[in-house]
């Protein structure tokens, strides 16, 4: 497996791989865990070669966010993805990704508004811009993302559709279900910020979400159920809840009652030094 840091060698390596088959891209920010490795294994089923990008993208972190603290574990990440079957790691420097004079921003409206877009202004511009660049650099046949970042996936698909991207085509941008710990907590690189106490309390997030989904599916009023969910998290030791919302799974339209189409319950809440996000499906009426 090769690890590359500059765009010219990357282009040559990708051209070489393409001669012997199709390419899947798994974009990541490193600090890899089982969730990422599941993406790599899924990617391997869908293409001949898997390219994993590892880049802590400064443009998607706001002022005061955890850009400096974000765990950087490149050597270990490379071993892990090699074991999972990747052919190439693309780990550009910030200068290789954003050379001096870089002045372009991709901003997707609609699906990027509210939720994480509300609590992290500019975040999805940074995501859309870097993912568009990664797509152009690698030109994959297929790209895989974790469903844990449900809104991110919606933003990336909207961008691919709106910009008529072909490598990958919007239909080849695939979401892979969230990988969870035994107690239900969604795997995340940011779980590393949790103290032992906070880690044991954090399992209240998926539990409270499942409880709320059960209530909504049994006909409980949505706004009151979301209020109860937020209170349950604070009672369980979360410092605050950024949002707890029911949305249409595709359009991300805000819902105040259950509808006859797939829905998603999305939550972001802070505990200790971590801001945890999660989302789960809600059955249509
Ligand atoms: O989900 C992530 O790890 C990042 O947002 C992504 C898609 C790699 C873009 O930096």
mmCIF file with all atom_site columns, N, CA and C in Angstrom, residues 37-95:
data_model
loop_
_atom_site.group_PDB
_atom_site.id
_atom_site.type_symbol
_atom_site.label_atom_id
_atom_site.label_alt_id
_atom_site.label_comp_id
_atom_site.label_asym_id
_atom_site.label_entity_id
_atom_site.label_seq_id
_atom_site.pdbx_PDB_ins_code
_atom_site.Cartn_x
_atom_site.Cartn_y
_atom_site.Cartn_z
_atom_site.occupancy
_atom_site.B_iso_or_equiv
_atom_site.pdbx_formal_charge
_atom_site.auth_seq_id
_atom_site.auth_comp_id
_atom_site.auth_asym_id
_atom_site.auth_atom_id
_atom_site.pdbx_PDB_model_num
ATOM 1   N N  . UNK A 1 37 ? -13.211 1.399  9.155  1.00 0.00 ? 37 UNK A N  1
ATOM 2   C CA . UNK A 1 37 ? -12.746 0.136  8.550  1.00 0.00 ? 37 UNK A CA 1
ATOM 3   C C  . UNK A 1 37 ? -13.908 -0.591 7.883  1.00 0.00 ? 37 UNK A C  1
ATOM 4   N N  . UNK A 1 38 ? -15.102 -0.428 8.449  1.00 0.00 ? 38 UNK A N  1
ATOM 5   C CA . UNK A 1 38 ? -16.296 -0.985 7.795  1.00 0.00 ? 38 UNK A CA 1
ATOM 6   C C  . UNK A 1 38 ? -16.484 -0.319 6.430  1.00 0.00 ? 38 UNK A C  1
ATOM 7   N N  . UNK A 1 39 ? -16.247 0.980  6.364  1.00 0.00 ? 39 UNK A N  1
ATOM 8   C CA . UNK A 1 39 ? -16.365 1.684  5.068  1.00 0.00 ? 39 UNK A CA 1
ATOM 9   C C  . UNK A 1 39 ? -15.358 1.119  4.066  1.00 0.00 ? 39 UNK A C  1
ATOM 10  N N  . UNK A 1 40 ? -14.131 0.873  4.539  1.00 0.00 ? 40 UNK A N  1
ATOM 11  C CA . UNK A 1 40 ? -13.090 0.356  3.626  1.00 0.00 ? 40 UNK A CA 1
ATOM 12  C C  . UNK A 1 40 ? -13.484 -1.044 3.134  1.00 0.00 ? 40 UNK A C  1
ATOM 13  N N  . UNK A 1 41 ? -13.970 -1.875 4.052  1.00 0.00 ? 41 UNK A N  1
ATOM 14  C CA . UNK A 1 41 ? -14.359 -3.247 3.638  1.00 0.00 ? 41 UNK A CA 1
ATOM 15  C C  . UNK A 1 41 ? -15.531 -3.195 2.663  1.00 0.00 ? 41 UNK A C  1
ATOM 16  N N  . UNK A 1 42 ? -16.500 -2.309 2.930  1.00 0.00 ? 42 UNK A N  1
ATOM 17  C CA . UNK A 1 42 ? -17.637 -2.164 2.001  1.00 0.00 ? 42 UNK A CA 1
ATOM 18  C C  . UNK A 1 42 ? -17.139 -1.668 0.642  1.00 0.00 ? 42 UNK A C  1
ATOM 19  N N  . UNK A 1 43 ? -16.175 -0.728 0.687  1.00 0.00 ? 43 UNK A N  1
ATOM 20  C CA . UNK A 1 43 ? -15.635 -0.164 -0.549 1.00 0.00 ? 43 UNK A CA 1
ATOM 21  C C  . UNK A 1 43 ? -14.978 -1.261 -1.384 1.00 0.00 ? 43 UNK A C  1
ATOM 22  N N  . UNK A 1 44 ? -14.299 -2.161 -0.691 1.00 0.00 ? 44 UNK A N  1
ATOM 23  C CA . UNK A 1 44 ? -13.569 -3.242 -1.376 1.00 0.00 ? 44 UNK A CA 1
ATOM 24  C C  . UNK A 1 44 ? -14.549 -4.174 -2.112 1.00 0.00 ? 44 UNK A C  1
ATOM 25  N N  . UNK A 1 45 ? -15.786 -4.263 -1.595 1.00 0.00 ? 45 UNK A N  1
ATOM 26  C CA . UNK A 1 45 ? -16.785 -5.101 -2.280 1.00 0.00 ? 45 UNK A CA 1
ATOM 27  C C  . UNK A 1 45 ? -17.290 -4.420 -3.543 1.00 0.00 ? 45 UNK A C  1
ATOM 28  N N  . UNK A 1 46 ? -17.125 -3.089 -3.610 1.00 0.00 ? 46 UNK A N  1
ATOM 29  C CA . UNK A 1 46 ? -17.754 -2.344 -4.699 1.00 0.00 ? 46 UNK A CA 1
ATOM 30  C C  . UNK A 1 46 ? -16.780 -1.873 -5.775 1.00 0.00 ? 46 UNK A C  1
ATOM 31  N N  . UNK A 1 47 ? -15.490 -2.050 -5.534 1.00 0.00 ? 47 UNK A N  1
ATOM 32  C CA . UNK A 1 47 ? -14.504 -1.603 -6.526 1.00 0.00 ? 47 UNK A CA 1
ATOM 33  C C  . UNK A 1 47 ? -13.251 -2.467 -6.411 1.00 0.00 ? 47 UNK A C  1
ATOM 34  N N  . UNK A 1 48 ? -12.425 -2.409 -7.466 1.00 0.00 ? 48 UNK A N  1
ATOM 35  C CA . UNK A 1 48 ? -11.198 -3.220 -7.442 1.00 0.00 ? 48 UNK A CA 1
ATOM 36  C C  . UNK A 1 48 ? -10.159 -2.639 -6.493 1.00 0.00 ? 48 UNK A C  1
ATOM 37  N N  . UNK A 1 49 ? -10.107 -1.298 -6.419 1.00 0.00 ? 49 UNK A N  1
ATOM 38  C CA . UNK A 1 49 ? -9.088  -0.649 -5.586 1.00 0.00 ? 49 UNK A CA 1
ATOM 39  C C  . UNK A 1 49 ? -9.754  0.356  -4.653 1.00 0.00 ? 49 UNK A C  1
ATOM 40  N N  . UNK A 1 50 ? -9.241  0.435  -3.426 1.00 0.00 ? 50 UNK A N  1
ATOM 41  C CA . UNK A 1 50 ? -9.788  1.401  -2.462 1.00 0.00 ? 50 UNK A CA 1
ATOM 42  C C  . UNK A 1 50 ? -8.722  2.445  -2.136 1.00 0.00 ? 50 UNK A C  1
ATOM 43  N N  . UNK A 1 51 ? -9.106  3.699  -2.317 1.00 0.00 ? 51 UNK A N  1
ATOM 44  C CA . UNK A 1 51 ? -8.264  4.819  -1.893 1.00 0.00 ? 51 UNK A CA 1
ATOM 45  C C  . UNK A 1 51 ? -8.906  5.419  -0.640 1.00 0.00 ? 51 UNK A C  1
ATOM 46  N N  . UNK A 1 52 ? -8.110  5.581  0.414  1.00 0.00 ? 52 UNK A N  1
ATOM 47  C CA . UNK A 1 52 ? -8.600  6.218  1.647  1.00 0.00 ? 52 UNK A CA 1
ATOM 48  C C  . UNK A 1 52 ? -7.903  7.570  1.752  1.00 0.00 ? 52 UNK A C  1
ATOM 49  N N  . UNK A 1 53 ? -8.707  8.639  1.869  1.00 0.00 ? 53 UNK A N  1
ATOM 50  C CA . UNK A 1 53 ? -8.050  9.931  2.111  1.00 0.00 ? 53 UNK A CA 1
ATOM 51  C C  . UNK A 1 53 ? -8.079  10.224 3.605  1.00 0.00 ? 53 UNK A C  1
ATOM 52  N N  . UNK A 1 54 ? -6.979  10.759 4.081  1.00 0.00 ? 54 UNK A N  1
ATOM 53  C CA . UNK A 1 54 ? -6.845  11.117 5.497  1.00 0.00 ? 54 UNK A CA 1
ATOM 54  C C  . UNK A 1 54 ? -6.378  12.569 5.524  1.00 0.00 ? 54 UNK A C  1
ATOM 55  N N  . UNK A 1 55 ? -7.299  13.450 5.900  1.00 0.00 ? 55 UNK A N  1
ATOM 56  C CA . UNK A 1 55 ? -6.963  14.885 5.879  1.00 0.00 ? 55 UNK A CA 1
ATOM 57  C C  . UNK A 1 55 ? -7.837  15.600 6.897  1.00 0.00 ? 55 UNK A C  1
ATOM 58  N N  . UNK A 1 56 ? -7.202  16.172 7.915  1.00 0.00 ? 56 UNK A N  1
ATOM 59  C CA . UNK A 1 56 ? -7.934  16.963 8.907  1.00 0.00 ? 56 UNK A CA 1
ATOM 60  C C  . UNK A 1 56 ? -8.119  18.347 8.279  1.00 0.00 ? 56 UNK A C  1
ATOM 61  N N  . UNK A 1 57 ? -9.325  18.562 7.788  1.00 0.00 ? 57 UNK A N  1
ATOM 62  C CA . UNK A 1 57 ? -9.608  19.698 6.913  1.00 0.00 ? 57 UNK A CA 1
ATOM 63  C C  . UNK A 1 57 ? -9.870  20.977 7.711  1.00 0.00 ? 57 UNK A C  1
ATOM 64  N N  . UNK A 1 58 ? -8.904  21.909 7.727  1.00 0.00 ? 58 UNK A N  1
ATOM 65  C CA . UNK A 1 58 ? -9.090  23.093 8.586  1.00 0.00 ? 58 UNK A CA 1
ATOM 66  C C  . UNK A 1 58 ? -10.325 23.904 8.233  1.00 0.00 ? 58 UNK A C  1
ATOM 67  N N  . UNK A 1 59 ? -10.749 23.844 6.959  1.00 0.00 ? 59 UNK A N  1
ATOM 68  C CA . UNK A 1 59 ? -11.867 24.692 6.535  1.00 0.00 ? 59 UNK A CA 1
ATOM 69  C C  . UNK A 1 59 ? -13.212 24.253 7.103  1.00 0.00 ? 59 UNK A C  1
ATOM 70  N N  . UNK A 1 60 ? -13.297 23.070 7.688  1.00 0.00 ? 60 UNK A N  1
ATOM 71  C CA . UNK A 1 60 ? -14.586 22.667 8.243  1.00 0.00 ? 60 UNK A CA 1
ATOM 72  C C  . UNK A 1 60 ? -14.645 22.804 9.770  1.00 0.00 ? 60 UNK A C  1
ATOM 73  N N  . UNK A 1 61 ? -13.590 23.401 10.339 1.00 0.00 ? 61 UNK A N  1
ATOM 74  C CA . UNK A 1 61 ? -13.576 23.680 11.783 1.00 0.00 ? 61 UNK A CA 1
ATOM 75  C C  . UNK A 1 61 ? -13.791 25.177 11.978 1.00 0.00 ? 61 UNK A C  1
ATOM 76  N N  . UNK A 1 62 ? -14.684 25.532 12.908 1.00 0.00 ? 62 UNK A N  1
ATOM 77  C CA . UNK A 1 62 ? -14.914 26.950 13.199 1.00 0.00 ? 62 UNK A CA 1
ATOM 78  C C  . UNK A 1 62 ? -13.925 27.440 14.246 1.00 0.00 ? 62 UNK A C  1
ATOM 79  N N  . UNK A 1 63 ? -13.893 28.773 14.468 1.00 0.00 ? 63 UNK A N  1
ATOM 80  C CA . UNK A 1 63 ? -13.042 29.321 15.523 1.00 0.00 ? 63 UNK A CA 1
ATOM 81  C C  . UNK A 1 63 ? -13.432 28.696 16.866 1.00 0.00 ? 63 UNK A C  1
ATOM 82  N N  . UNK A 1 64 ? -12.439 28.308 17.667 1.00 0.00 ? 64 UNK A N  1
ATOM 83  C CA . UNK A 1 64 ? -12.738 27.730 18.989 1.00 0.00 ? 64 UNK A CA 1
ATOM 84  C C  . UNK A 1 64 ? -13.097 26.249 18.929 1.00 0.00 ? 64 UNK A C  1
ATOM 85  N N  . UNK A 1 65 ? -13.168 25.654 17.736 1.00 0.00 ? 65 UNK A N  1
ATOM 86  C CA . UNK A 1 65 ? -13.443 24.214 17.659 1.00 0.00 ? 65 UNK A CA 1
ATOM 87  C C  . UNK A 1 65 ? -12.136 23.428 17.836 1.00 0.00 ? 65 UNK A C  1
ATOM 88  N N  . UNK A 1 66 ? -12.218 22.098 17.671 1.00 0.00 ? 66 UNK A N  1
ATOM 89  C CA . UNK A 1 66 ? -11.123 21.219 18.093 1.00 0.00 ? 66 UNK A CA 1
ATOM 90  C C  . UNK A 1 66 ? -10.098 20.888 16.995 1.00 0.00 ? 66 UNK A C  1
ATOM 91  N N  . UNK A 1 67 ? -9.845  21.847 16.064 1.00 0.00 ? 67 UNK A N  1
ATOM 92  C CA . UNK A 1 67 ? -8.881  21.562 14.990 1.00 0.00 ? 67 UNK A CA 1
ATOM 93  C C  . UNK A 1 67 ? -7.520  21.135 15.539 1.00 0.00 ? 67 UNK A C  1
ATOM 94  N N  . UNK A 1 68 ? -6.994  21.859 16.519 1.00 0.00 ? 68 UNK A N  1
ATOM 95  C CA . UNK A 1 68 ? -5.657  21.525 17.027 1.00 0.00 ? 68 UNK A CA 1
ATOM 96  C C  . UNK A 1 68 ? -5.675  20.228 17.826 1.00 0.00 ? 68 UNK A C  1
ATOM 97  N N  . UNK A 1 69 ? -6.768  20.011 18.570 1.00 0.00 ? 69 UNK A N  1
ATOM 98  C CA . UNK A 1 69 ? -6.838  18.822 19.442 1.00 0.00 ? 69 UNK A CA 1
ATOM 99  C C  . UNK A 1 69 ? -7.225  17.557 18.666 1.00 0.00 ? 69 UNK A C  1
ATOM 100 N N  . UNK A 1 70 ? -7.709  17.723 17.430 1.00 0.00 ? 70 UNK A N  1
ATOM 101 C CA . UNK A 1 70 ? -8.237  16.557 16.706 1.00 0.00 ? 70 UNK A CA 1
ATOM 102 C C  . UNK A 1 70 ? -7.137  15.490 16.602 1.00 0.00 ? 70 UNK A C  1
ATOM 103 N N  . UNK A 1 71 ? -7.436  14.234 17.003 1.00 0.00 ? 71 UNK A N  1
ATOM 104 C CA . UNK A 1 71 ? -6.369  13.224 17.044 1.00 0.00 ? 71 UNK A CA 1
ATOM 105 C C  . UNK A 1 71 ? -5.766  12.951 15.659 1.00 0.00 ? 71 UNK A C  1
ATOM 106 N N  . UNK A 1 72 ? -4.429  12.947 15.603 1.00 0.00 ? 72 UNK A N  1
ATOM 107 C CA . UNK A 1 72 ? -3.727  12.676 14.340 1.00 0.00 ? 72 UNK A CA 1
ATOM 108 C C  . UNK A 1 72 ? -2.854  11.439 14.549 1.00 0.00 ? 72 UNK A C  1
ATOM 109 N N  . UNK A 1 73 ? -3.207  10.341 13.878 1.00 0.00 ? 73 UNK A N  1
ATOM 110 C CA . UNK A 1 73 ? -2.568  9.042  14.141 1.00 0.00 ? 73 UNK A CA 1
ATOM 111 C C  . UNK A 1 73 ? -2.249  8.364  12.804 1.00 0.00 ? 73 UNK A C  1
ATOM 112 N N  . UNK A 1 74 ? -1.528  9.089  11.924 1.00 0.00 ? 74 UNK A N  1
ATOM 113 C CA . UNK A 1 74 ? -1.383  8.623  10.535 1.00 0.00 ? 74 UNK A CA 1
ATOM 114 C C  . UNK A 1 74 ? -0.748  7.236  10.413 1.00 0.00 ? 74 UNK A C  1
ATOM 115 N N  . UNK A 1 75 ? 0.342   6.980  11.176 1.00 0.00 ? 75 UNK A N  1
ATOM 116 C CA . UNK A 1 75 ? 1.041   5.694  11.000 1.00 0.00 ? 75 UNK A CA 1
ATOM 117 C C  . UNK A 1 75 ? 0.103   4.533  11.349 1.00 0.00 ? 75 UNK A C  1
ATOM 118 N N  . UNK A 1 76 ? -0.597  4.676  12.472 1.00 0.00 ? 76 UNK A N  1
ATOM 119 C CA . UNK A 1 76 ? -1.528  3.618  12.881 1.00 0.00 ? 76 UNK A CA 1
ATOM 120 C C  . UNK A 1 76 ? -2.688  3.497  11.882 1.00 0.00 ? 76 UNK A C  1
ATOM 121 N N  . UNK A 1 77 ? -3.194  4.647  11.412 1.00 0.00 ? 77 UNK A N  1
ATOM 122 C CA . UNK A 1 77 ? -4.300  4.634  10.439 1.00 0.00 ? 77 UNK A CA 1
ATOM 123 C C  . UNK A 1 77 ? -3.899  3.868  9.178  1.00 0.00 ? 77 UNK A C  1
ATOM 124 N N  . UNK A 1 78 ? -2.641  4.090  8.730  1.00 0.00 ? 78 UNK A N  1
ATOM 125 C CA . UNK A 1 78 ? -2.180  3.423  7.500  1.00 0.00 ? 78 UNK A CA 1
ATOM 126 C C  . UNK A 1 78 ? -2.145  1.913  7.701  1.00 0.00 ? 78 UNK A C  1
ATOM 127 N N  . UNK A 1 79 ? -1.661  1.487  8.868  1.00 0.00 ? 79 UNK A N  1
ATOM 128 C CA . UNK A 1 79 ? -1.641  0.030  9.133  1.00 0.00 ? 79 UNK A CA 1
ATOM 129 C C  . UNK A 1 79 ? -3.046  -0.540 9.110  1.00 0.00 ? 79 UNK A C  1
ATOM 130 N N  . UNK A 1 80 ? -3.978  0.192  9.734  1.00 0.00 ? 80 UNK A N  1
ATOM 131 C CA . UNK A 1 80 ? -5.352  -0.314 9.822  1.00 0.00 ? 80 UNK A CA 1
ATOM 132 C C  . UNK A 1 80 ? -5.993  -0.439 8.442  1.00 0.00 ? 80 UNK A C  1
ATOM 133 N N  . UNK A 1 81 ? -5.839  0.599  7.610  1.00 0.00 ? 81 UNK A N  1
ATOM 134 C CA . UNK A 1 81 ? -6.528  0.529  6.307  1.00 0.00 ? 81 UNK A CA 1
ATOM 135 C C  . UNK A 1 81 ? -5.841  -0.453 5.368  1.00 0.00 ? 81 UNK A C  1
ATOM 136 N N  . UNK A 1 82 ? -4.536  -0.629 5.547  1.00 0.00 ? 82 UNK A N  1
ATOM 137 C CA . UNK A 1 82 ? -3.857  -1.652 4.743  1.00 0.00 ? 82 UNK A CA 1
ATOM 138 C C  . UNK A 1 82 ? -4.441  -3.029 5.089  1.00 0.00 ? 82 UNK A C  1
ATOM 139 N N  . UNK A 1 83 ? -4.612  -3.271 6.407  1.00 0.00 ? 83 UNK A N  1
ATOM 140 C CA . UNK A 1 83 ? -5.207  -4.533 6.860  1.00 0.00 ? 83 UNK A CA 1
ATOM 141 C C  . UNK A 1 83 ? -6.616  -4.724 6.326  1.00 0.00 ? 83 UNK A C  1
ATOM 142 N N  . UNK A 1 84 ? -7.342  -3.615 6.113  1.00 0.00 ? 84 UNK A N  1
ATOM 143 C CA . UNK A 1 84 ? -8.729  -3.716 5.625  1.00 0.00 ? 84 UNK A CA 1
ATOM 144 C C  . UNK A 1 84 ? -8.790  -3.783 4.101  1.00 0.00 ? 84 UNK A C  1
ATOM 145 N N  . UNK A 1 85 ? -7.627  -3.676 3.436  1.00 0.00 ? 85 UNK A N  1
ATOM 146 C CA . UNK A 1 85 ? -7.605  -3.902 1.982  1.00 0.00 ? 85 UNK A CA 1
ATOM 147 C C  . UNK A 1 85 ? -7.429  -2.666 1.127  1.00 0.00 ? 85 UNK A C  1
ATOM 148 N N  . UNK A 1 86 ? -7.058  -1.523 1.703  1.00 0.00 ? 86 UNK A N  1
ATOM 149 C CA . UNK A 1 86 ? -6.865  -0.317 0.884  1.00 0.00 ? 86 UNK A CA 1
ATOM 150 C C  . UNK A 1 86 ? -5.596  -0.441 0.044  1.00 0.00 ? 86 UNK A C  1
ATOM 151 N N  . UNK A 1 87 ? -5.620  0.178  -1.140 1.00 0.00 ? 87 UNK A N  1
ATOM 152 C CA . UNK A 1 87 ? -4.458  0.149  -2.025 1.00 0.00 ? 87 UNK A CA 1
ATOM 153 C C  . UNK A 1 87 ? -3.607  1.401  -1.857 1.00 0.00 ? 87 UNK A C  1
ATOM 154 N N  . UNK A 1 88 ? -4.247  2.489  -1.403 1.00 0.00 ? 88 UNK A N  1
ATOM 155 C CA . UNK A 1 88 ? -3.556  3.774  -1.401 1.00 0.00 ? 88 UNK A CA 1
ATOM 156 C C  . UNK A 1 88 ? -4.142  4.678  -0.323 1.00 0.00 ? 88 UNK A C  1
ATOM 157 N N  . UNK A 1 89 ? -3.259  5.347  0.417  1.00 0.00 ? 89 UNK A N  1
ATOM 158 C CA . UNK A 1 89 ? -3.699  6.393  1.345  1.00 0.00 ? 89 UNK A CA 1
ATOM 159 C C  . UNK A 1 89 ? -3.269  7.741  0.767  1.00 0.00 ? 89 UNK A C  1
ATOM 160 N N  . UNK A 1 90 ? -4.247  8.629  0.660  1.00 0.00 ? 90 UNK A N  1
ATOM 161 C CA . UNK A 1 90 ? -3.986  9.991  0.174  1.00 0.00 ? 90 UNK A CA 1
ATOM 162 C C  . UNK A 1 90 ? -4.051  10.908 1.394  1.00 0.00 ? 90 UNK A C  1
ATOM 163 N N  . UNK A 1 91 ? -2.872  11.349 1.831  1.00 0.00 ? 91 UNK A N  1
ATOM 164 C CA . UNK A 1 91 ? -2.786  12.146 3.063  1.00 0.00 ? 91 UNK A CA 1
ATOM 165 C C  . UNK A 1 91 ? -2.086  13.466 2.744  1.00 0.00 ? 91 UNK A C  1
ATOM 166 N N  . UNK A 1 92 ? -2.802  14.373 2.073  1.00 0.00 ? 92 UNK A N  1
ATOM 167 C CA . UNK A 1 92 ? -2.153  15.625 1.651  1.00 0.00 ? 92 UNK A CA 1
ATOM 168 C C  . UNK A 1 92 ? -1.825  16.521 2.828  1.00 0.00 ? 92 UNK A C  1
ATOM 169 N N  . UNK A 1 93 ? -0.796  17.344 2.635  1.00 0.00 ? 93 UNK A N  1
ATOM 170 C CA . UNK A 1 93 ? -0.538  18.409 3.610  1.00 0.00 ? 93 UNK A CA 1
ATOM 171 C C  . UNK A 1 93 ? -1.594  19.496 3.370  1.00 0.00 ? 93 UNK A C  1
ATOM 172 N N  . UNK A 1 94 ? -1.730  20.407 4.340  1.00 0.00 ? 94 UNK A N  1
ATOM 173 C CA . UNK A 1 94 ? -2.684  21.516 4.164  1.00 0.00 ? 94 UNK A CA 1
ATOM 174 C C  . UNK A 1 94 ? -2.281  22.336 2.931  1.00 0.00 ? 94 UNK A C  1
ATOM 175 N N  . UNK A 1 95 ? -0.956  22.492 2.718  1.00 0.00 ? 95 UNK A N  1
ATOM 176 C CA . UNK A 1 95 ? -0.477  23.304 1.576  1.00 0.00 ? 95 UNK A CA 1
ATOM 177 C C  . UNK A 1 95 ? -0.782  22.607 0.243  1.00 0.00 ? 95 UNK A C  1
#
